[in-house]
PDB file of C-alpha atoms in Angstrom:
ATOM      1  CA  MET M   1     302.898 116.794 131.997  1.00  0.00           C
ATOM      2  CA  PRO M   2     300.852 119.366 133.352  1.00  0.00           C
ATOM      3  CA  ASN M   3     300.258 120.321 136.898  1.00  0.00           C
ATOM      4  CA  PHE M   4     297.252 119.182 137.833  1.00  0.00           C
ATOM      5  CA  GLY M   5     297.853 119.851 141.524  1.00  0.00           C
ATOM      6  CA  GLY M   6     298.739 123.701 140.633  1.00  0.00           C
ATOM      7  CA  GLU M   7     295.850 126.012 141.347  1.00  0.00           C
ATOM      8  CA  SER M   8     294.415 124.000 144.267  1.00  0.00           C
ATOM      9  CA  GLY M   9     298.157 123.568 145.667  1.00  0.00           C
ATOM     10  CA  GLY M  10     298.373 127.139 145.089  1.00  0.00           C
ATOM     11  CA  MET M  11     294.577 127.659 146.952  1.00  0.00           C
ATOM     12  CA  ALA M  12     295.123 125.936 149.911  1.00  0.00           C
ATOM     13  CA  ALA M  13     298.142 127.683 150.183  1.00  0.00           C
ATOM     14  CA  SER M  14     296.620 130.871 149.115  1.00  0.00           C
ATOM     15  CA  ALA M  15     294.258 130.061 151.825  1.00  0.00           C
ATOM     16  CA  GLY M  16     297.082 129.039 154.706  1.00  0.00           C
ATOM     17  CA  ASP M  17     298.062 132.236 154.240  1.00  0.00           C
ATOM     18  CA  MET M  18     295.306 134.351 155.253  1.00  0.00           C
ATOM     19  CA  SER M  19     294.474 132.106 157.782  1.00  0.00           C
ATOM     20  CA  ALA M  20     298.491 132.646 159.362  1.00  0.00           C
ATOM     21  CA  ARG M  21     297.825 136.257 159.272  1.00  0.00           C
ATOM     22  CA  ALA M  22     294.051 136.527 161.134  1.00  0.00           C
ATOM     23  CA  ALA M  23     295.776 134.195 163.322  1.00  0.00           C
ATOM     24  CA  GLY M  24     298.358 136.618 163.327  1.00  0.00           C
ATOM     25  CA  LYS M  25     296.289 139.427 164.220  1.00  0.00           C
ATOM     26  CA  PHE M  26     294.810 137.867 166.724  1.00  0.00           C
ATOM     27  CA  ARG M  27     297.866 136.884 168.486  1.00  0.00           C
ATOM     28  CA  GLY M  28     296.801 138.666 172.050  1.00  0.00           C
ATOM     29  CA  LEU M  29     293.301 137.928 172.274  1.00  0.00           C
ATOM     30  CA  LEU M  30     293.671 133.895 174.236  1.00  0.00           C
ATOM     31  CA  PRO M  31     295.699 136.262 177.285  1.00  0.00           C
ATOM     32  CA  ARG M  32     293.072 138.747 177.774  1.00  0.00           C
ATOM     33  CA  ILE M  33     290.213 136.043 176.975  1.00  0.00           C
ATOM     34  CA  ALA M  34     291.318 134.132 179.585  1.00  0.00           C
ATOM     35  CA  SER M  35     292.519 137.480 181.844  1.00  0.00           C
ATOM     36  CA  ALA M  36     288.721 138.600 181.817  1.00  0.00           C
ATOM     37  CA  ALA M  37     287.313 134.814 183.419  1.00  0.00           C
ATOM     38  CA  VAL M  38     290.183 134.604 185.770  1.00  0.00           C
ATOM     39  CA  LEU M  39     289.561 138.751 187.165  1.00  0.00           C
ATOM     40  CA  GLY M  40     286.487 139.961 185.472  1.00  0.00           C
ATOM     41  CA  PRO M  41     284.332 137.879 187.849  1.00  0.00           C
ATOM     42  CA  LEU M  42     286.062 138.746 190.897  1.00  0.00           C
ATOM     43  CA  VAL M  43     286.090 142.622 190.215  1.00  0.00           C
ATOM     44  CA  PHE M  44     281.870 141.818 188.704  1.00  0.00           C
ATOM     45  CA  ALA M  45     281.437 140.245 192.837  1.00  0.00           C
ATOM     46  CA  ALA M  46     283.394 143.122 194.673  1.00  0.00           C
ATOM     47  CA  ILE M  47     281.419 145.852 192.573  1.00  0.00           C
ATOM     48  CA  TRP M  48     277.518 143.716 193.174  1.00  0.00           C
ATOM     49  CA  TYR M  49     278.451 143.680 196.838  1.00  0.00           C
ATOM     50  CA  GLY M  50     280.208 146.971 197.854  1.00  0.00           C
ATOM     51  CA  PHE M  51     281.401 147.878 200.712  1.00  0.00           C
ATOM     52  CA  PRO M  52     283.884 145.581 202.082  1.00  0.00           C
ATOM     53  CA  TRP M  53     285.011 144.097 198.974  1.00  0.00           C
ATOM     54  CA  ILE M  54     285.082 147.542 196.424  1.00  0.00           C
ATOM     55  CA  ASP M  55     286.941 148.924 199.010  1.00  0.00           C
ATOM     56  CA  LEU M  56     289.321 146.765 199.978  1.00  0.00           C
ATOM     57  CA  VAL M  57     289.712 145.614 195.706  1.00  0.00           C
ATOM     58  CA  VAL M  58     291.160 149.564 195.859  1.00  0.00           C
ATOM     59  CA  ALA M  59     293.424 149.179 198.226  1.00  0.00           C
ATOM     60  CA  LEU M  60     294.914 147.021 196.721  1.00  0.00           C
ATOM     61  CA  ALA M  61     295.444 148.036 193.832  1.00  0.00           C
ATOM     62  CA  ALA M  62     296.152 151.685 194.346  1.00  0.00           C
ATOM     63  CA  PRO M  63     299.366 150.870 195.680  1.00  0.00           C
ATOM     64  CA  LEU M  64     300.357 149.043 192.924  1.00  0.00           C
ATOM     65  CA  VAL M  65     299.338 151.328 190.567  1.00  0.00           C
ATOM     66  CA  VAL M  66     301.345 154.055 191.883  1.00  0.00           C
ATOM     67  CA  SER M  67     303.793 151.811 191.305  1.00  0.00           C
ATOM     68  CA  GLU M  68     303.710 152.066 188.538  1.00  0.00           C
ATOM     69  CA  TRP M  69     303.390 156.082 187.810  1.00  0.00           C
ATOM     70  CA  LEU M  70     306.915 155.960 189.906  1.00  0.00           C
ATOM     71  CA  ARG M  71     308.935 153.230 187.076  1.00  0.00           C
ATOM     72  CA  LEU M  72     307.073 155.626 184.285  1.00  0.00           C
ATOM     73  CA  THR M  73     307.531 158.981 185.041  1.00  0.00           C
ATOM     74  CA  ARG M  74     311.534 157.424 186.914  1.00  0.00           C
ATOM     75  CA  GLY M  75     311.134 160.377 189.607  1.00  0.00           C
ATOM     76  CA  ARG M  76     310.236 163.762 187.116  1.00  0.00           C
ATOM     77  CA  PRO M  77     308.738 165.331 190.390  1.00  0.00           C
ATOM     78  CA  LEU M  78     305.376 167.538 188.312  1.00  0.00           C
ATOM     79  CA  ALA M  79     304.361 164.000 186.358  1.00  0.00           C
ATOM     80  CA  CYS M  80     304.661 162.030 189.072  1.00  0.00           C
ATOM     81  CA  LEU M  81     302.103 164.144 191.208  1.00  0.00           C
ATOM     82  CA  LEU M  82     299.885 164.939 187.916  1.00  0.00           C
ATOM     83  CA  ALA M  83     300.134 161.110 188.241  1.00  0.00           C
ATOM     84  CA  LEU M  84     299.293 160.808 191.679  1.00  0.00           C
ATOM     85  CA  THR M  85     296.709 162.728 192.028  1.00  0.00           C
ATOM     86  CA  TYR M  86     294.810 161.554 188.202  1.00  0.00           C
ATOM     87  CA  THR M  87     294.867 158.107 189.979  1.00  0.00           C
ATOM     88  CA  LEU M  88     293.891 158.988 193.490  1.00  0.00           C
ATOM     89  CA  ALA M  89     290.503 161.357 191.971  1.00  0.00           C
ATOM     90  CA  ALA M  90     289.110 158.601 190.007  1.00  0.00           C
ATOM     91  CA  LEU M  91     289.947 155.572 192.404  1.00  0.00           C
ATOM     92  CA  VAL M  92     287.994 158.365 195.077  1.00  0.00           C
ATOM     93  CA  GLY M  93     285.386 158.516 192.585  1.00  0.00           C
ATOM     94  CA  LEU M  94     284.827 154.993 192.117  1.00  0.00           C
ATOM     95  CA  LEU M  95     284.037 154.962 195.984  1.00  0.00           C
ATOM     96  CA  TRP M  96     281.749 157.612 196.121  1.00  0.00           C
ATOM     97  CA  MET M  97     280.149 156.789 193.334  1.00  0.00           C
ATOM     98  CA  ARG M  98     279.388 152.647 194.022  1.00  0.00           C
ATOM     99  CA  HIS M  99     278.788 153.713 198.104  1.00  0.00           C
ATOM    100  CA  GLN M 100     275.527 156.503 196.725  1.00  0.00           C
ATOM    101  CA  PRO M 101     272.377 154.480 197.605  1.00  0.00           C
ATOM    102  CA  ALA M 102     270.680 155.488 194.762  1.00  0.00           C
ATOM    103  CA  HIS M 103     272.217 153.841 191.564  1.00  0.00           C
ATOM    104  CA  GLY M 104     275.266 153.720 193.024  1.00  0.00           C
ATOM    105  CA  ARG M 105     276.634 149.921 191.344  1.00  0.00           C
ATOM    106  CA  ASP M 106     274.296 150.916 188.222  1.00  0.00           C
ATOM    107  CA  THR M 107     277.172 152.724 187.596  1.00  0.00           C
ATOM    108  CA  VAL M 108     280.507 151.645 188.015  1.00  0.00           C
ATOM    109  CA  ILE M 109     279.190 148.856 186.788  1.00  0.00           C
ATOM    110  CA  TRP M 110     277.714 151.032 183.498  1.00  0.00           C
ATOM    111  CA  ILE M 111     281.699 152.597 183.235  1.00  0.00           C
ATOM    112  CA  ILE M 112     283.267 149.266 183.850  1.00  0.00           C
ATOM    113  CA  ALA M 113     280.455 147.373 180.852  1.00  0.00           C
ATOM    114  CA  CYS M 114     281.398 150.853 178.485  1.00  0.00           C
ATOM    115  CA  ILE M 115     285.264 151.009 178.925  1.00  0.00           C
ATOM    116  CA  TRP M 116     285.703 146.241 178.895  1.00  0.00           C
ATOM    117  CA  ALA M 117     283.396 147.225 175.478  1.00  0.00           C
ATOM    118  CA  THR M 118     285.626 149.672 173.968  1.00  0.00           C
ATOM    119  CA  ASP M 119     288.411 147.998 174.774  1.00  0.00           C
ATOM    120  CA  ILE M 120     287.233 144.495 172.748  1.00  0.00           C
ATOM    121  CA  GLY M 121     285.555 146.024 170.176  1.00  0.00           C
ATOM    122  CA  ALA M 122     288.591 148.691 168.948  1.00  0.00           C
ATOM    123  CA  TYR M 123     290.949 145.457 169.340  1.00  0.00           C
ATOM    124  CA  VAL M 124     288.756 143.326 166.803  1.00  0.00           C
ATOM    125  CA  VAL M 125     287.474 145.825 164.585  1.00  0.00           C
ATOM    126  CA  GLY M 126     291.287 147.085 165.407  1.00  0.00           C
ATOM    127  CA  ARG M 127     293.272 144.706 164.130  1.00  0.00           C
ATOM    128  CA  TRP M 128     290.443 143.272 161.657  1.00  0.00           C
ATOM    129  CA  PHE M 129     290.461 146.554 159.358  1.00  0.00           C
ATOM    130  CA  GLY M 130     293.926 147.931 160.409  1.00  0.00           C
ATOM    131  CA  GLY M 131     293.959 151.402 158.061  1.00  0.00           C
ATOM    132  CA  ALA M 132     294.654 154.798 159.784  1.00  0.00           C
ATOM    133  CA  ARG M 133     296.726 155.278 162.534  1.00  0.00           C
ATOM    134  CA  LEU M 134     294.915 157.514 165.378  1.00  0.00           C
ATOM    135  CA  ALA M 135     298.983 158.486 166.684  1.00  0.00           C
ATOM    136  CA  PRO M 136     300.996 156.806 165.214  1.00  0.00           C
ATOM    137  CA  ARG M 137     303.951 158.684 167.286  1.00  0.00           C
ATOM    138  CA  ILE M 138     301.940 157.644 170.495  1.00  0.00           C
ATOM    139  CA  SER M 139     300.353 154.301 170.150  1.00  0.00           C
ATOM    140  CA  PRO M 140     301.679 152.504 166.105  1.00  0.00           C
ATOM    141  CA  GLY M 141     298.845 149.914 166.712  1.00  0.00           C
ATOM    142  CA  LYS M 142     295.672 152.357 167.612  1.00  0.00           C
ATOM    143  CA  THR M 143     294.130 152.721 164.313  1.00  0.00           C
ATOM    144  CA  TRP M 144     291.051 155.210 163.405  1.00  0.00           C
ATOM    145  CA  ALA M 145     288.157 152.017 162.989  1.00  0.00           C
ATOM    146  CA  GLY M 146     289.343 150.604 166.113  1.00  0.00           C
ATOM    147  CA  LEU M 147     288.593 153.862 167.894  1.00  0.00           C
ATOM    148  CA  ILE M 148     285.252 153.927 166.135  1.00  0.00           C
ATOM    149  CA  GLY M 149     284.902 149.821 166.642  1.00  0.00           C
ATOM    150  CA  GLY M 150     285.618 151.100 170.635  1.00  0.00           C
ATOM    151  CA  MET M 151     282.657 153.735 170.008  1.00  0.00           C
ATOM    152  CA  VAL M 152     279.505 150.855 168.443  1.00  0.00           C
ATOM    153  CA  TRP M 153     280.362 148.447 171.472  1.00  0.00           C
ATOM    154  CA  SER M 154     279.627 150.757 173.704  1.00  0.00           C
ATOM    155  CA  ALA M 155     277.044 152.478 173.002  1.00  0.00           C
ATOM    156  CA  ALA M 156     275.758 148.783 172.775  1.00  0.00           C
ATOM    157  CA  ALA M 157     276.835 147.786 176.272  1.00  0.00           C
ATOM    158  CA  SER M 158     276.070 151.519 177.399  1.00  0.00           C
ATOM    159  CA  ALA M 159     271.744 150.678 176.543  1.00  0.00           C
ATOM    160  CA  THR M 160     272.175 147.827 178.063  1.00  0.00           C
ATOM    161  CA  VAL M 161     272.869 148.290 181.230  1.00  0.00           C
ATOM    162  CA  GLY M 162     270.810 151.869 180.663  1.00  0.00           C
ATOM    163  CA  TYR M 163     267.669 149.568 179.003  1.00  0.00           C
ATOM    164  CA  LEU M 164     268.259 147.244 182.619  1.00  0.00           C
ATOM    165  CA  THR M 165     268.367 149.372 185.619  1.00  0.00           C
ATOM    166  CA  GLY M 166     265.419 150.903 184.277  1.00  0.00           C
ATOM    167  CA  SER M 167     266.332 153.631 181.900  1.00  0.00           C
ATOM    168  CA  THR M 168     264.120 154.643 179.442  1.00  0.00           C
ATOM    169  CA  GLU M 169     266.630 156.432 177.161  1.00  0.00           C
ATOM    170  CA  ILE M 170     268.125 154.428 175.784  1.00  0.00           C
ATOM    171  CA  VAL M 171     269.717 156.610 172.880  1.00  0.00           C
ATOM    172  CA  GLY M 172     270.952 158.935 175.035  1.00  0.00           C
ATOM    173  CA  PHE M 173     273.022 155.576 177.382  1.00  0.00           C
ATOM    174  CA  ALA M 174     274.343 154.906 173.346  1.00  0.00           C
ATOM    175  CA  MET M 175     275.687 158.700 172.989  1.00  0.00           C
ATOM    176  CA  ILE M 176     276.951 158.682 176.291  1.00  0.00           C
ATOM    177  CA  GLY M 177     278.222 155.377 175.804  1.00  0.00           C
ATOM    178  CA  ALA M 178     280.215 156.671 172.924  1.00  0.00           C
ATOM    179  CA  GLY M 179     281.517 159.514 173.975  1.00  0.00           C
ATOM    180  CA  LEU M 180     283.298 157.322 177.099  1.00  0.00           C
ATOM    181  CA  ALA M 181     284.617 155.412 174.402  1.00  0.00           C
ATOM    182  CA  VAL M 182     286.724 158.126 173.246  1.00  0.00           C
ATOM    183  CA  VAL M 183     287.515 159.249 177.301  1.00  0.00           C
ATOM    184  CA  GLY M 184     288.071 155.833 177.242  1.00  0.00           C
ATOM    185  CA  GLN M 185     290.602 155.795 174.555  1.00  0.00           C
ATOM    186  CA  ILE M 186     292.169 159.238 176.007  1.00  0.00           C
ATOM    187  CA  GLY M 187     293.869 158.057 178.639  1.00  0.00           C
ATOM    188  CA  ASP M 188     295.225 155.161 177.064  1.00  0.00           C
ATOM    189  CA  LEU M 189     297.131 157.535 174.773  1.00  0.00           C
ATOM    190  CA  LEU M 190     298.198 158.925 178.474  1.00  0.00           C
ATOM    191  CA  GLU M 191     299.571 155.849 179.583  1.00  0.00           C
ATOM    192  CA  SER M 192     300.980 154.824 176.074  1.00  0.00           C
ATOM    193  CA  ALA M 193     302.827 158.125 175.885  1.00  0.00           C
ATOM    194  CA  ALA M 194     303.715 157.780 179.687  1.00  0.00           C
ATOM    195  CA  LYS M 195     305.149 154.551 178.845  1.00  0.00           C
ATOM    196  CA  ARG M 196     306.881 155.586 175.503  1.00  0.00           C
ATOM    197  CA  HIS M 197     308.904 158.829 177.239  1.00  0.00           C
ATOM    198  CA  ALA M 198     310.162 156.710 179.664  1.00  0.00           C
ATOM    199  CA  GLY M 199     311.110 153.418 177.183  1.00  0.00           C
ATOM    200  CA  VAL M 200     308.998 150.450 178.225  1.00  0.00           C
ATOM    201  CA  LYS M 201     306.422 148.531 176.176  1.00  0.00           C
ATOM    202  CA  ASP M 202     304.107 147.613 179.512  1.00  0.00           C
ATOM    203  CA  SER M 203     303.593 149.334 182.949  1.00  0.00           C
ATOM    204  CA  GLY M 204     304.398 146.015 184.409  1.00  0.00           C
ATOM    205  CA  THR M 205     303.878 142.575 184.338  1.00  0.00           C
ATOM    206  CA  LEU M 206     301.890 141.282 186.569  1.00  0.00           C
ATOM    207  CA  ILE M 207     298.603 140.659 184.426  1.00  0.00           C
ATOM    208  CA  PRO M 208     299.397 138.021 181.434  1.00  0.00           C
ATOM    209  CA  GLY M 209     298.612 139.826 178.198  1.00  0.00           C
ATOM    210  CA  HIS M 210     298.817 142.815 179.397  1.00  0.00           C
ATOM    211  CA  GLY M 211     301.286 143.272 181.672  1.00  0.00           C
ATOM    212  CA  GLY M 212     300.831 145.638 184.085  1.00  0.00           C
ATOM    213  CA  LEU M 213     297.530 146.387 186.322  1.00  0.00           C
ATOM    214  CA  LEU M 214     297.775 150.307 184.166  1.00  0.00           C
ATOM    215  CA  ASP M 215     298.460 149.141 180.704  1.00  0.00           C
ATOM    216  CA  ARG M 216     294.625 146.976 181.524  1.00  0.00           C
ATOM    217  CA  ILE M 217     292.627 150.208 183.706  1.00  0.00           C
ATOM    218  CA  ASP M 218     293.987 152.763 181.642  1.00  0.00           C
ATOM    219  CA  GLY M 219     291.231 152.974 179.709  1.00  0.00           C
ATOM    220  CA  LEU M 220     288.468 153.397 183.183  1.00  0.00           C
ATOM    221  CA  LEU M 221     290.536 155.570 185.868  1.00  0.00           C
ATOM    222  CA  ALA M 222     289.971 158.330 182.739  1.00  0.00           C
ATOM    223  CA  ALA M 223     286.506 157.347 181.812  1.00  0.00           C
ATOM    224  CA  LEU M 224     286.479 156.752 186.364  1.00  0.00           C
ATOM    225  CA  VAL M 225     287.992 160.893 186.805  1.00  0.00           C
ATOM    226  CA  ALA M 226     285.021 162.399 183.795  1.00  0.00           C
ATOM    227  CA  VAL M 227     281.767 160.235 185.091  1.00  0.00           C
ATOM    228  CA  ALA M 228     282.133 161.224 188.400  1.00  0.00           C
ATOM    229  CA  ALA M 229     283.372 165.096 187.470  1.00  0.00           C
ATOM    230  CA  VAL M 230     279.967 165.440 185.520  1.00  0.00           C
ATOM    231  CA  ARG M 231     278.333 163.972 188.175  1.00  0.00           C
ATOM    232  CA  LEU M 232     279.528 166.726 189.994  1.00  0.00           C
ATOM    233  CA  LEU M 233     278.393 169.146 188.288  1.00  0.00           C
ATOM    234  CA  ALA M 234     275.128 167.526 187.265  1.00  0.00           C
ATOM    235  CA  GLY M 235     274.537 166.481 190.557  1.00  0.00           C
ATOM    236  CA  GLY M 236     271.577 163.459 191.315  1.00  0.00           C
ATOM    237  CA  ASP M 237     272.338 160.106 190.013  1.00  0.00           C
ATOM    238  CA  TRP M 238     273.684 161.457 186.189  1.00  0.00           C
ATOM    239  CA  PRO M 239     272.902 159.832 183.132  1.00  0.00           C
ATOM    240  CA  TRP M 240     270.128 158.117 185.071  1.00  0.00           C
ATOM    241  CA  ALA M 241     268.552 161.227 186.254  1.00  0.00           C
TER     242      ALA M 241
END
């Protein structure tokens, strides 16, 4: 007898396979969202109210990040020294920029918005489109599509923050946001290289879905160092002036 259910059954199976593949691509998204939902408001509140809350957050985060770097560098003198100097520069830069009277709060919110947008955009676009690997020997999961997605999302986030804080240079903010996404991805790859050299998957187990604290803020550290350095050279309250 003709198998009238064969075609529909095949279509159902195909749809099921596609659904399973899609679910597999975004398996790690739910823990990420949950972690962001818990940590995001706390970090935002500390940034918004400034002293002493942002200082307390940095004081709590610093030893955790340092301990994770020590785990990754495994006591090699030079690598450990560079990692600690890099972390110190980022955290001092964060406090220095936040406590500036002109656009201090705006600056830190802008940096974090760009890096969060980069992470989300790179994850979603990279998982969805796949394609050529960005740095297969360092981080096989990262793709060029993900980098472009992160740049676009960061550009949008940067332009939005610029507009909401009264800047008229919206295009400039978008371009800087795209560049900051690249900086963030470099910071991410830097930590990935350290993890690969240490033979570990995550820097720690502190945050569900992300691993250690360093796994969550690797791109942010690079962005903080970059923006603080540019502001020191440019003066004023760049990029607002």
